[in-house]
Amino acid sequence: MIVCDATVSIVPLVLSSLSLALCSMADPKRLGKIAGKTIGTFVGFYVCGATLAGLFAYFIKSMGWFSVNLPETTTSNAATLPLNRKTCMEELGCGNDSDRQL
């Protein structure tokens, strides 16, 4: 609860201070450099975070700590989609398309 309250109050302060600082810059070249570094840093953290999360998930699965066994009745009665319209018509017992009336 405390973390949520802190996030709700801190995030708008950080975003508003960043936007005010960027709007007050007079040199567009400097703004471009800062924006480039910001986007590059974001992408870098995203790639690192996604890689670490994937490695962690692979480690958990390979250790056998996460295994899902579905009940046999659930998997045997699972519905499947027909391959094409003809197969669908046969499974539903509707006959041929020519037998249908509009």
PDB file of N, CA and C in Angstrom:
ATOM      1  N   MET A   1       0.825  -1.187   0.000  1.00  0.00           N
ATOM      2  CA  MET A   1       0.000   0.000   0.000  1.00  0.00           C
ATOM      3  C   MET A   1       0.872   1.255   0.000  1.00  0.00           C
ATOM      4  N   ILE A   2       1.929   1.232   0.780  1.00  0.00           N
ATOM      5  CA  ILE A   2       2.820   2.388   0.854  1.00  0.00           C
ATOM      6  C   ILE A   2       3.563   2.572  -0.463  1.00  0.00           C
ATOM      7  N   VAL A   3       3.972   1.472  -1.093  1.00  0.00           N
ATOM      8  CA  VAL A   3       4.685   1.552  -2.367  1.00  0.00           C
ATOM      9  C   VAL A   3       3.776   2.136  -3.433  1.00  0.00           C
ATOM     10  N   CYS A   4       2.528   1.716  -3.446  1.00  0.00           N
ATOM     11  CA  CYS A   4       1.572   2.242  -4.426  1.00  0.00           C
ATOM     12  C   CYS A   4       1.364   3.741  -4.235  1.00  0.00           C
ATOM     13  N   ASP A   5       1.239   4.170  -2.998  1.00  0.00           N
ATOM     14  CA  ASP A   5       1.061   5.599  -2.727  1.00  0.00           C
ATOM     15  C   ASP A   5       2.291   6.401  -3.135  1.00  0.00           C
ATOM     16  N   ALA A   6       3.470   5.839  -2.896  1.00  0.00           N
ATOM     17  CA  ALA A   6       4.694   6.533  -3.279  1.00  0.00           C
ATOM     18  C   ALA A   6       4.808   6.632  -4.789  1.00  0.00           C
ATOM     19  N   THR A   7       4.432   5.597  -5.494  1.00  0.00           N
ATOM     20  CA  THR A   7       4.493   5.618  -6.949  1.00  0.00           C
ATOM     21  C   THR A   7       3.522   6.633  -7.518  1.00  0.00           C
ATOM     22  N   VAL A   8       2.348   6.695  -6.951  1.00  0.00           N
ATOM     23  CA  VAL A   8       1.334   7.627  -7.436  1.00  0.00           C
ATOM     24  C   VAL A   8       1.781   9.068  -7.230  1.00  0.00           C
ATOM     25  N   SER A   9       2.541   9.338  -6.188  1.00  0.00           N
ATOM     26  CA  SER A   9       2.964  10.709  -5.937  1.00  0.00           C
ATOM     27  C   SER A   9       4.302  11.051  -6.587  1.00  0.00           C
ATOM     28  N   ILE A  10       5.176  10.077  -6.758  1.00  0.00           N
ATOM     29  CA  ILE A  10       6.514  10.368  -7.288  1.00  0.00           C
ATOM     30  C   ILE A  10       6.533  10.432  -8.805  1.00  0.00           C
ATOM     31  N   VAL A  11       5.842   9.537  -9.477  1.00  0.00           N
ATOM     32  CA  VAL A  11       5.883   9.488 -10.937  1.00  0.00           C
ATOM     33  C   VAL A  11       5.424  10.798 -11.574  1.00  0.00           C
ATOM     34  N   PRO A  12       4.307  11.401 -11.156  1.00  0.00           N
ATOM     35  CA  PRO A  12       3.942  12.689 -11.758  1.00  0.00           C
ATOM     36  C   PRO A  12       4.962  13.796 -11.491  1.00  0.00           C
ATOM     37  N   LEU A  13       5.585  13.787 -10.324  1.00  0.00           N
ATOM     38  CA  LEU A  13       6.609  14.792 -10.035  1.00  0.00           C
ATOM     39  C   LEU A  13       7.809  14.641 -10.962  1.00  0.00           C
ATOM     40  N   VAL A  14       8.251  13.423 -11.177  1.00  0.00           N
ATOM     41  CA  VAL A  14       9.403  13.186 -12.055  1.00  0.00           C
ATOM     42  C   VAL A  14       9.051  13.570 -13.492  1.00  0.00           C
ATOM     43  N   LEU A  15       7.888  13.139 -13.970  1.00  0.00           N
ATOM     44  CA  LEU A  15       7.500  13.463 -15.341  1.00  0.00           C
ATOM     45  C   LEU A  15       7.327  14.968 -15.548  1.00  0.00           C
ATOM     46  N   SER A  16       6.740  15.639 -14.588  1.00  0.00           N
ATOM     47  CA  SER A  16       6.558  17.086 -14.747  1.00  0.00           C
ATOM     48  C   SER A  16       7.891  17.820 -14.684  1.00  0.00           C
ATOM     49  N   SER A  17       8.794  17.394 -13.814  1.00  0.00           N
ATOM     50  CA  SER A  17      10.094  18.069 -13.754  1.00  0.00           C
ATOM     51  C   SER A  17      10.904  17.819 -15.021  1.00  0.00           C
ATOM     52  N   LEU A  18      10.821  16.610 -15.587  1.00  0.00           N
ATOM     53  CA  LEU A  18      11.518  16.342 -16.849  1.00  0.00           C
ATOM     54  C   LEU A  18      10.931  17.166 -17.993  1.00  0.00           C
ATOM     55  N   SER A  19       9.628  17.226 -18.073  1.00  0.00           N
ATOM     56  CA  SER A  19       9.017  17.984 -19.165  1.00  0.00           C
ATOM     57  C   SER A  19       9.299  19.479 -19.033  1.00  0.00           C
ATOM     58  N   LEU A  20       9.283  20.018 -17.820  1.00  0.00           N
ATOM     59  CA  LEU A  20       9.601  21.436 -17.624  1.00  0.00           C
ATOM     60  C   LEU A  20      11.056  21.727 -17.976  1.00  0.00           C
ATOM     61  N   ALA A  21      11.947  20.810 -17.615  1.00  0.00           N
ATOM     62  CA  ALA A  21      13.360  21.012 -17.941  1.00  0.00           C
ATOM     63  C   ALA A  21      13.589  20.957 -19.443  1.00  0.00           C
ATOM     64  N   LEU A  22      12.928  20.039 -20.124  1.00  0.00           N
ATOM     65  CA  LEU A  22      13.095  19.941 -21.572  1.00  0.00           C
ATOM     66  C   LEU A  22      12.476  21.125 -22.293  1.00  0.00           C
ATOM     67  N   CYS A  23      11.367  21.624 -21.798  1.00  0.00           N
ATOM     68  CA  CYS A  23      10.725  22.783 -22.442  1.00  0.00           C
ATOM     69  C   CYS A  23      11.520  24.067 -22.245  1.00  0.00           C
ATOM     70  N   SER A  24      12.297  24.149 -21.182  1.00  0.00           N
ATOM     71  CA  SER A  24      13.052  25.368 -20.921  1.00  0.00           C
ATOM     72  C   SER A  24      14.389  25.410 -21.643  1.00  0.00           C
ATOM     73  N   MET A  25      14.758  24.353 -22.354  1.00  0.00           N
ATOM     74  CA  MET A  25      16.025  24.336 -23.086  1.00  0.00           C
ATOM     75  C   MET A  25      15.916  25.209 -24.332  1.00  0.00           C
ATOM     76  N   ALA A  26      16.948  25.981 -24.576  1.00  0.00           N
ATOM     77  CA  ALA A  26      16.948  26.878 -25.729  1.00  0.00           C
ATOM     78  C   ALA A  26      17.648  26.262 -26.936  1.00  0.00           C
ATOM     79  N   ASP A  27      18.600  25.377 -26.712  1.00  0.00           N
ATOM     80  CA  ASP A  27      19.387  24.800 -27.798  1.00  0.00           C
ATOM     81  C   ASP A  27      18.752  23.486 -28.276  1.00  0.00           C
ATOM     82  N   PRO A  28      18.250  23.434 -29.523  1.00  0.00           N
ATOM     83  CA  PRO A  28      17.610  22.216 -30.012  1.00  0.00           C
ATOM     84  C   PRO A  28      18.588  21.046 -30.184  1.00  0.00           C
ATOM     85  N   LYS A  29      19.859  21.324 -30.448  1.00  0.00           N
ATOM     86  CA  LYS A  29      20.839  20.240 -30.592  1.00  0.00           C
ATOM     87  C   LYS A  29      21.024  19.511 -29.266  1.00  0.00           C
ATOM     88  N   ARG A  30      21.069  20.274 -28.206  1.00  0.00           N
ATOM     89  CA  ARG A  30      21.233  19.664 -26.885  1.00  0.00           C
ATOM     90  C   ARG A  30      19.994  18.838 -26.519  1.00  0.00           C
ATOM     91  N   LEU A  31      18.835  19.340 -26.894  1.00  0.00           N
ATOM     92  CA  LEU A  31      17.595  18.615 -26.651  1.00  0.00           C
ATOM     93  C   LEU A  31      17.604  17.291 -27.410  1.00  0.00           C
ATOM     94  N   GLY A  32      18.100  17.307 -28.648  1.00  0.00           N
ATOM     95  CA  GLY A  32      18.189  16.080 -29.447  1.00  0.00           C
ATOM     96  C   GLY A  32      19.124  15.065 -28.823  1.00  0.00           C
ATOM     97  N   LYS A  33      20.254  15.541 -28.304  1.00  0.00           N
ATOM     98  CA  LYS A  33      21.208  14.629 -27.650  1.00  0.00           C
ATOM     99  C   LYS A  33      20.600  14.005 -26.402  1.00  0.00           C
ATOM    100  N   ILE A  34      19.923  14.824 -25.619  1.00  0.00           N
ATOM    101  CA  ILE A  34      19.315  14.312 -24.387  1.00  0.00           C
ATOM    102  C   ILE A  34      18.194  13.332 -24.715  1.00  0.00           C
ATOM    103  N   ALA A  35      17.392  13.658 -25.726  1.00  0.00           N
ATOM    104  CA  ALA A  35      16.307  12.749 -26.115  1.00  0.00           C
ATOM    105  C   ALA A  35      16.865  11.438 -26.642  1.00  0.00           C
ATOM    106  N   GLY A  36      17.939  11.514 -27.422  1.00  0.00           N
ATOM    107  CA  GLY A  36      18.572  10.298 -27.933  1.00  0.00           C
ATOM    108  C   GLY A  36      19.124   9.430 -26.825  1.00  0.00           C
ATOM    109  N   LYS A  37      19.785  10.058 -25.863  1.00  0.00           N
ATOM    110  CA  LYS A  37      20.319   9.301 -24.724  1.00  0.00           C
ATOM    111  C   LYS A  37      19.198   8.687 -23.898  1.00  0.00           C
ATOM    112  N   THR A  38      18.107   9.431 -23.734  1.00  0.00           N
ATOM    113  CA  THR A  38      16.977   8.924 -22.955  1.00  0.00           C
ATOM    114  C   THR A  38      16.350   7.714 -23.631  1.00  0.00           C
ATOM    115  N   ILE A  39      16.122   7.803 -24.929  1.00  0.00           N
ATOM    116  CA  ILE A  39      15.528   6.684 -25.657  1.00  0.00           C
ATOM    117  C   ILE A  39      16.491   5.498 -25.676  1.00  0.00           C
ATOM    118  N   GLY A  40      17.767   5.762 -25.882  1.00  0.00           N
ATOM    119  CA  GLY A  40      18.761   4.689 -25.861  1.00  0.00           C
ATOM    120  C   GLY A  40      18.833   3.994 -24.509  1.00  0.00           C
ATOM    121  N   THR A  41      18.785   4.778 -23.448  1.00  0.00           N
ATOM    122  CA  THR A  41      18.813   4.200 -22.099  1.00  0.00           C
ATOM    123  C   THR A  41      17.569   3.361 -21.847  1.00  0.00           C
ATOM    124  N   PHE A  42      16.403   3.864 -22.275  1.00  0.00           N
ATOM    125  CA  PHE A  42      15.163   3.111 -22.107  1.00  0.00           C
ATOM    126  C   PHE A  42      15.236   1.775 -22.837  1.00  0.00           C
ATOM    127  N   VAL A  43      15.678   1.793 -24.092  1.00  0.00           N
ATOM    128  CA  VAL A  43      15.780   0.558 -24.871  1.00  0.00           C
ATOM    129  C   VAL A  43      16.787  -0.393 -24.234  1.00  0.00           C
ATOM    130  N   GLY A  44      17.897   0.154 -23.749  1.00  0.00           N
ATOM    131  CA  GLY A  44      18.897  -0.684 -23.087  1.00  0.00           C
ATOM    132  C   GLY A  44      18.349  -1.369 -21.844  1.00  0.00           C
ATOM    133  N   PHE A  45      17.663  -0.607 -20.992  1.00  0.00           N
ATOM    134  CA  PHE A  45      17.074  -1.202 -19.794  1.00  0.00           C
ATOM    135  C   PHE A  45      15.991  -2.212 -20.152  1.00  0.00           C
ATOM    136  N   TYR A  46      15.218  -1.917 -21.210  1.00  0.00           N
ATOM    137  CA  TYR A  46      14.173  -2.841 -21.637  1.00  0.00           C
ATOM    138  C   TYR A  46      14.775  -4.164 -22.095  1.00  0.00           C
ATOM    139  N   VAL A  47      15.822  -4.107 -22.914  1.00  0.00           N
ATOM    140  CA  VAL A  47      16.459  -5.329 -23.405  1.00  0.00           C
ATOM    141  C   VAL A  47      17.077  -6.111 -22.253  1.00  0.00           C
ATOM    142  N   CYS A  48      17.750  -5.420 -21.341  1.00  0.00           N
ATOM    143  CA  CYS A  48      18.344  -6.103 -20.185  1.00  0.00           C
ATOM    144  C   CYS A  48      17.270  -6.745 -19.309  1.00  0.00           C
ATOM    145  N   GLY A  49      16.200  -6.025 -19.055  1.00  0.00           N
ATOM    146  CA  GLY A  49      15.119  -6.559 -18.227  1.00  0.00           C
ATOM    147  C   GLY A  49      14.439  -7.749 -18.879  1.00  0.00           C
ATOM    148  N   ALA A  50      14.180  -7.658 -20.186  1.00  0.00           N
ATOM    149  CA  ALA A  50      13.535  -8.769 -20.888  1.00  0.00           C
ATOM    150  C   ALA A  50      14.452  -9.986 -20.927  1.00  0.00           C
ATOM    151  N   THR A  51      15.749  -9.768 -21.117  1.00  0.00           N
ATOM    152  CA  THR A  51      16.705 -10.875 -21.128  1.00  0.00           C
ATOM    153  C   THR A  51      16.782 -11.539 -19.766  1.00  0.00           C
ATOM    154  N   LEU A  52      16.890 -10.746 -18.714  1.00  0.00           N
ATOM    155  CA  LEU A  52      16.948 -11.321 -17.368  1.00  0.00           C
ATOM    156  C   LEU A  52      15.665 -12.058 -17.016  1.00  0.00           C
ATOM    157  N   ALA A  53      14.509 -11.517 -17.403  1.00  0.00           N
ATOM    158  CA  ALA A  53      13.241 -12.188 -17.134  1.00  0.00           C
ATOM    159  C   ALA A  53      13.147 -13.502 -17.888  1.00  0.00           C
ATOM    160  N   GLY A  54      13.586 -13.519 -19.135  1.00  0.00           N
ATOM    161  CA  GLY A  54      13.584 -14.759 -19.912  1.00  0.00           C
ATOM    162  C   GLY A  54      14.513 -15.798 -19.334  1.00  0.00           C
ATOM    163  N   LEU A  55      15.710 -15.378 -18.922  1.00  0.00           N
ATOM    164  CA  LEU A  55      16.652 -16.318 -18.305  1.00  0.00           C
ATOM    165  C   LEU A  55      16.120 -16.856 -16.985  1.00  0.00           C
ATOM    166  N   PHE A  56      15.483 -15.996 -16.203  1.00  0.00           N
ATOM    167  CA  PHE A  56      14.903 -16.417 -14.937  1.00  0.00           C
ATOM    168  C   PHE A  56      13.783 -17.426 -15.173  1.00  0.00           C
ATOM    169  N   ALA A  57      12.918 -17.166 -16.147  1.00  0.00           N
ATOM    170  CA  ALA A  57      11.825 -18.087 -16.459  1.00  0.00           C
ATOM    171  C   ALA A  57      12.365 -19.418 -16.961  1.00  0.00           C
ATOM    172  N   TYR A  58      13.395 -19.371 -17.806  1.00  0.00           N
ATOM    173  CA  TYR A  58      14.001 -20.609 -18.307  1.00  0.00           C
ATOM    174  C   TYR A  58      14.620 -21.401 -17.155  1.00  0.00           C
ATOM    175  N   PHE A  59      15.278 -20.713 -16.245  1.00  0.00           N
ATOM    176  CA  PHE A  59      15.900 -21.374 -15.095  1.00  0.00           C
ATOM    177  C   PHE A  59      14.841 -22.039 -14.217  1.00  0.00           C
ATOM    178  N   ILE A  60      13.756 -21.327 -13.942  1.00  0.00           N
ATOM    179  CA  ILE A  60      12.673 -21.873 -13.121  1.00  0.00           C
ATOM    180  C   ILE A  60      12.075 -23.104 -13.788  1.00  0.00           C
ATOM    181  N   LYS A  61      11.828 -23.038 -15.092  1.00  0.00           N
ATOM    182  CA  LYS A  61      11.238 -24.169 -15.806  1.00  0.00           C
ATOM    183  C   LYS A  61      12.208 -25.340 -15.892  1.00  0.00           C
ATOM    184  N   SER A  62      13.487 -25.069 -16.136  1.00  0.00           N
ATOM    185  CA  SER A  62      14.455 -26.163 -16.265  1.00  0.00           C
ATOM    186  C   SER A  62      14.732 -26.846 -14.929  1.00  0.00           C
ATOM    187  N   MET A  63      14.561 -26.135 -13.825  1.00  0.00           N
ATOM    188  CA  MET A  63      14.747 -26.748 -12.514  1.00  0.00           C
ATOM    189  C   MET A  63      13.548 -27.602 -12.111  1.00  0.00           C
ATOM    190  N   GLY A  64      12.441 -27.477 -12.834  1.00  0.00           N
ATOM    191  CA  GLY A  64      11.254 -28.260 -12.529  1.00  0.00           C
ATOM    192  C   GLY A  64      10.387 -27.642 -11.452  1.00  0.00           C
ATOM    193  N   TRP A  65      10.615 -26.400 -11.136  1.00  0.00           N
ATOM    194  CA  TRP A  65       9.833 -25.732 -10.108  1.00  0.00           C
ATOM    195  C   TRP A  65       8.470 -25.278 -10.632  1.00  0.00           C
ATOM    196  N   PHE A  66       8.340 -25.255 -11.937  1.00  0.00           N
ATOM    197  CA  PHE A  66       7.078 -24.832 -12.533  1.00  0.00           C
ATOM    198  C   PHE A  66       6.682 -25.874 -13.567  1.00  0.00           C
ATOM    199  N   SER A  67       5.725 -26.696 -13.207  1.00  0.00           N
ATOM    200  CA  SER A  67       5.220 -27.682 -14.160  1.00  0.00           C
ATOM    201  C   SER A  67       3.700 -27.687 -14.056  1.00  0.00           C
ATOM    202  N   VAL A  68       3.073 -27.703 -15.185  1.00  0.00           N
ATOM    203  CA  VAL A  68       1.619 -27.677 -15.230  1.00  0.00           C
ATOM    204  C   VAL A  68       1.146 -29.004 -15.809  1.00  0.00           C
ATOM    205  N   ASN A  69       0.342 -29.712 -15.055  1.00  0.00           N
ATOM    206  CA  ASN A  69      -0.265 -30.950 -15.520  1.00  0.00           C
ATOM    207  C   ASN A  69      -1.773 -30.750 -15.523  1.00  0.00           C
ATOM    208  N   LEU A  70      -2.340 -30.729 -16.729  1.00  0.00           N
ATOM    209  CA  LEU A  70      -3.775 -30.547 -16.841  1.00  0.00           C
ATOM    210  C   LEU A  70      -4.479 -31.874 -16.590  1.00  0.00           C
ATOM    211  N   PRO A  71      -5.666 -31.836 -16.005  1.00  0.00           N
ATOM    212  CA  PRO A  71      -6.421 -33.074 -15.809  1.00  0.00           C
ATOM    213  C   PRO A  71      -6.751 -33.726 -17.147  1.00  0.00           C
ATOM    214  N   GLU A  72      -6.783 -35.036 -17.178  1.00  0.00           N
ATOM    215  CA  GLU A  72      -7.015 -35.779 -18.419  1.00  0.00           C
ATOM    216  C   GLU A  72      -8.378 -35.464 -19.025  1.00  0.00           C
ATOM    217  N   THR A  73      -9.396 -35.289 -18.214  1.00  0.00           N
ATOM    218  CA  THR A  73     -10.734 -35.024 -18.756  1.00  0.00           C
ATOM    219  C   THR A  73     -10.805 -33.677 -19.455  1.00  0.00           C
ATOM    220  N   THR A  74     -10.066 -32.722 -18.964  1.00  0.00           N
ATOM    221  CA  THR A  74     -10.077 -31.397 -19.582  1.00  0.00           C
ATOM    222  C   THR A  74      -9.407 -31.433 -20.944  1.00  0.00           C
ATOM    223  N   THR A  75      -8.290 -32.133 -21.045  1.00  0.00           N
ATOM    224  CA  THR A  75      -7.567 -32.153 -22.311  1.00  0.00           C
ATOM    225  C   THR A  75      -8.217 -33.053 -23.338  1.00  0.00           C
ATOM    226  N   SER A  76      -8.884 -34.100 -22.925  1.00  0.00           N
ATOM    227  CA  SER A  76      -9.492 -34.998 -23.910  1.00  0.00           C
ATOM    228  C   SER A  76     -10.783 -34.425 -24.483  1.00  0.00           C
ATOM    229  N   ASN A  77     -11.460 -33.563 -23.753  1.00  0.00           N
ATOM    230  CA  ASN A  77     -12.711 -32.984 -24.233  1.00  0.00           C
ATOM    231  C   ASN A  77     -12.522 -31.585 -24.819  1.00  0.00           C
ATOM    232  N   ALA A  78     -11.303 -31.223 -25.124  1.00  0.00           N
ATOM    233  CA  ALA A  78     -11.045 -29.887 -25.647  1.00  0.00           C
ATOM    234  C   ALA A  78     -11.620 -29.765 -27.054  1.00  0.00           C
ATOM    235  N   ALA A  79     -12.225 -28.639 -27.341  1.00  0.00           N
ATOM    236  CA  ALA A  79     -12.805 -28.393 -28.657  1.00  0.00           C
ATOM    237  C   ALA A  79     -11.717 -27.948 -29.613  1.00  0.00           C
ATOM    238  N   THR A  80     -11.824 -28.390 -30.841  1.00  0.00           N
ATOM    239  CA  THR A  80     -10.870 -27.986 -31.870  1.00  0.00           C
ATOM    240  C   THR A  80     -11.613 -27.252 -32.972  1.00  0.00           C
ATOM    241  N   LEU A  81     -10.905 -26.419 -33.677  1.00  0.00           N
ATOM    242  CA  LEU A  81     -11.490 -25.682 -34.785  1.00  0.00           C
ATOM    243  C   LEU A  81     -11.385 -26.510 -36.056  1.00  0.00           C
ATOM    244  N   PRO A  82     -12.419 -26.508 -36.895  1.00  0.00           N
ATOM    245  CA  PRO A  82     -12.339 -27.250 -38.155  1.00  0.00           C
ATOM    246  C   PRO A  82     -11.346 -26.592 -39.104  1.00  0.00           C
ATOM    247  N   LEU A  83     -10.835 -27.404 -40.028  1.00  0.00           N
ATOM    248  CA  LEU A  83      -9.826 -26.909 -40.946  1.00  0.00           C
ATOM    249  C   LEU A  83     -10.405 -26.001 -42.027  1.00  0.00           C
ATOM    250  N   ASN A  84     -11.584 -26.322 -42.527  1.00  0.00           N
ATOM    251  CA  ASN A  84     -12.178 -25.496 -43.565  1.00  0.00           C
ATOM    252  C   ASN A  84     -13.691 -25.520 -43.443  1.00  0.00           C
ATOM    253  N   ARG A  85     -14.372 -24.824 -44.341  1.00  0.00           N
ATOM    254  CA  ARG A  85     -15.825 -24.708 -44.242  1.00  0.00           C
ATOM    255  C   ARG A  85     -16.512 -26.042 -44.506  1.00  0.00           C
ATOM    256  N   LYS A  86     -15.974 -26.822 -45.430  1.00  0.00           N
ATOM    257  CA  LYS A  86     -16.576 -28.108 -45.749  1.00  0.00           C
ATOM    258  C   LYS A  86     -16.544 -29.016 -44.525  1.00  0.00           C
ATOM    259  N   THR A  87     -15.408 -29.051 -43.851  1.00  0.00           N
ATOM    260  CA  THR A  87     -15.290 -29.855 -42.642  1.00  0.00           C
ATOM    261  C   THR A  87     -16.252 -29.356 -41.580  1.00  0.00           C
ATOM    262  N   CYS A  88     -16.409 -28.068 -41.480  1.00  0.00           N
ATOM    263  CA  CYS A  88     -17.337 -27.481 -40.513  1.00  0.00           C
ATOM    264  C   CYS A  88     -18.763 -27.899 -40.818  1.00  0.00           C
ATOM    265  N   MET A  89     -19.145 -27.840 -42.085  1.00  0.00           N
ATOM    266  CA  MET A  89     -20.497 -28.210 -42.473  1.00  0.00           C
ATOM    267  C   MET A  89     -20.755 -29.683 -42.189  1.00  0.00           C
ATOM    268  N   GLU A  90     -19.742 -30.531 -42.420  1.00  0.00           N
ATOM    269  CA  GLU A  90     -19.903 -31.957 -42.157  1.00  0.00           C
ATOM    270  C   GLU A  90     -20.029 -32.225 -40.663  1.00  0.00           C
ATOM    271  N   GLU A  91     -19.232 -31.536 -39.861  1.00  0.00           N
ATOM    272  CA  GLU A  91     -19.276 -31.756 -38.418  1.00  0.00           C
ATOM    273  C   GLU A  91     -20.591 -31.283 -37.823  1.00  0.00           C
ATOM    274  N   LEU A  92     -21.148 -30.206 -38.369  1.00  0.00           N
ATOM    275  CA  LEU A  92     -22.406 -29.689 -37.855  1.00  0.00           C
ATOM    276  C   LEU A  92     -23.615 -30.414 -38.435  1.00  0.00           C
ATOM    277  N   GLY A  93     -23.385 -31.225 -39.475  1.00  0.00           N
ATOM    278  CA  GLY A  93     -24.483 -31.955 -40.091  1.00  0.00           C
ATOM    279  C   GLY A  93     -25.375 -31.079 -40.926  1.00  0.00           C
ATOM    280  N   CYS A  94     -24.828 -30.025 -41.498  1.00  0.00           N
ATOM    281  CA  CYS A  94     -25.634 -29.104 -42.289  1.00  0.00           C
ATOM    282  C   CYS A  94     -25.755 -29.544 -43.735  1.00  0.00           C
ATOM    283  N   GLY A  95     -25.000 -30.512 -44.177  1.00  0.00           N
ATOM    284  CA  GLY A  95     -25.051 -30.949 -45.566  1.00  0.00           C
ATOM    285  C   GLY A  95     -24.226 -30.038 -46.447  1.00  0.00           C
ATOM    286  N   ASN A  96     -24.558 -30.043 -47.716  1.00  0.00           N
ATOM    287  CA  ASN A  96     -23.833 -29.226 -48.692  1.00  0.00           C
ATOM    288  C   ASN A  96     -24.348 -27.801 -48.680  1.00  0.00           C
ATOM    289  N   ASP A  97     -23.582 -26.919 -49.299  1.00  0.00           N
ATOM    290  CA  ASP A  97     -24.016 -25.530 -49.418  1.00  0.00           C
ATOM    291  C   ASP A  97     -25.249 -25.424 -50.321  1.00  0.00           C
ATOM    292  N   SER A  98     -25.386 -26.339 -51.293  1.00  0.00           N
ATOM    293  CA  SER A  98     -26.526 -26.276 -52.212  1.00  0.00           C
ATOM    294  C   SER A  98     -27.826 -26.647 -51.513  1.00  0.00           C
ATOM    295  N   ASP A  99     -27.760 -27.398 -50.414  1.00  0.00           N
ATOM    296  CA  ASP A  99     -28.965 -27.798 -49.669  1.00  0.00           C
ATOM    297  C   ASP A  99     -29.527 -26.647 -48.842  1.00  0.00           C
ATOM    298  N   ARG A 100     -28.717 -25.652 -48.579  1.00  0.00           N
ATOM    299  CA  ARG A 100     -29.154 -24.550 -47.730  1.00  0.00           C
ATOM    300  C   ARG A 100     -29.990 -23.569 -48.525  1.00  0.00           C
ATOM    301  N   GLN A 101     -30.996 -23.033 -47.903  1.00  0.00           N
ATOM    302  CA  GLN A 101     -31.831 -22.020 -48.546  1.00  0.00           C
ATOM    303  C   GLN A 101     -31.520 -20.673 -47.934  1.00  0.00           C
ATOM    304  N   LEU A 102     -31.565 -19.651 -48.757  1.00  0.00           N
ATOM    305  CA  LEU A 102     -31.290 -18.309 -48.262  1.00  0.00           C
ATOM    306  C   LEU A 102     -32.513 -17.671 -47.709  1.00  0.00           C
TER     307      LEU A 102
END
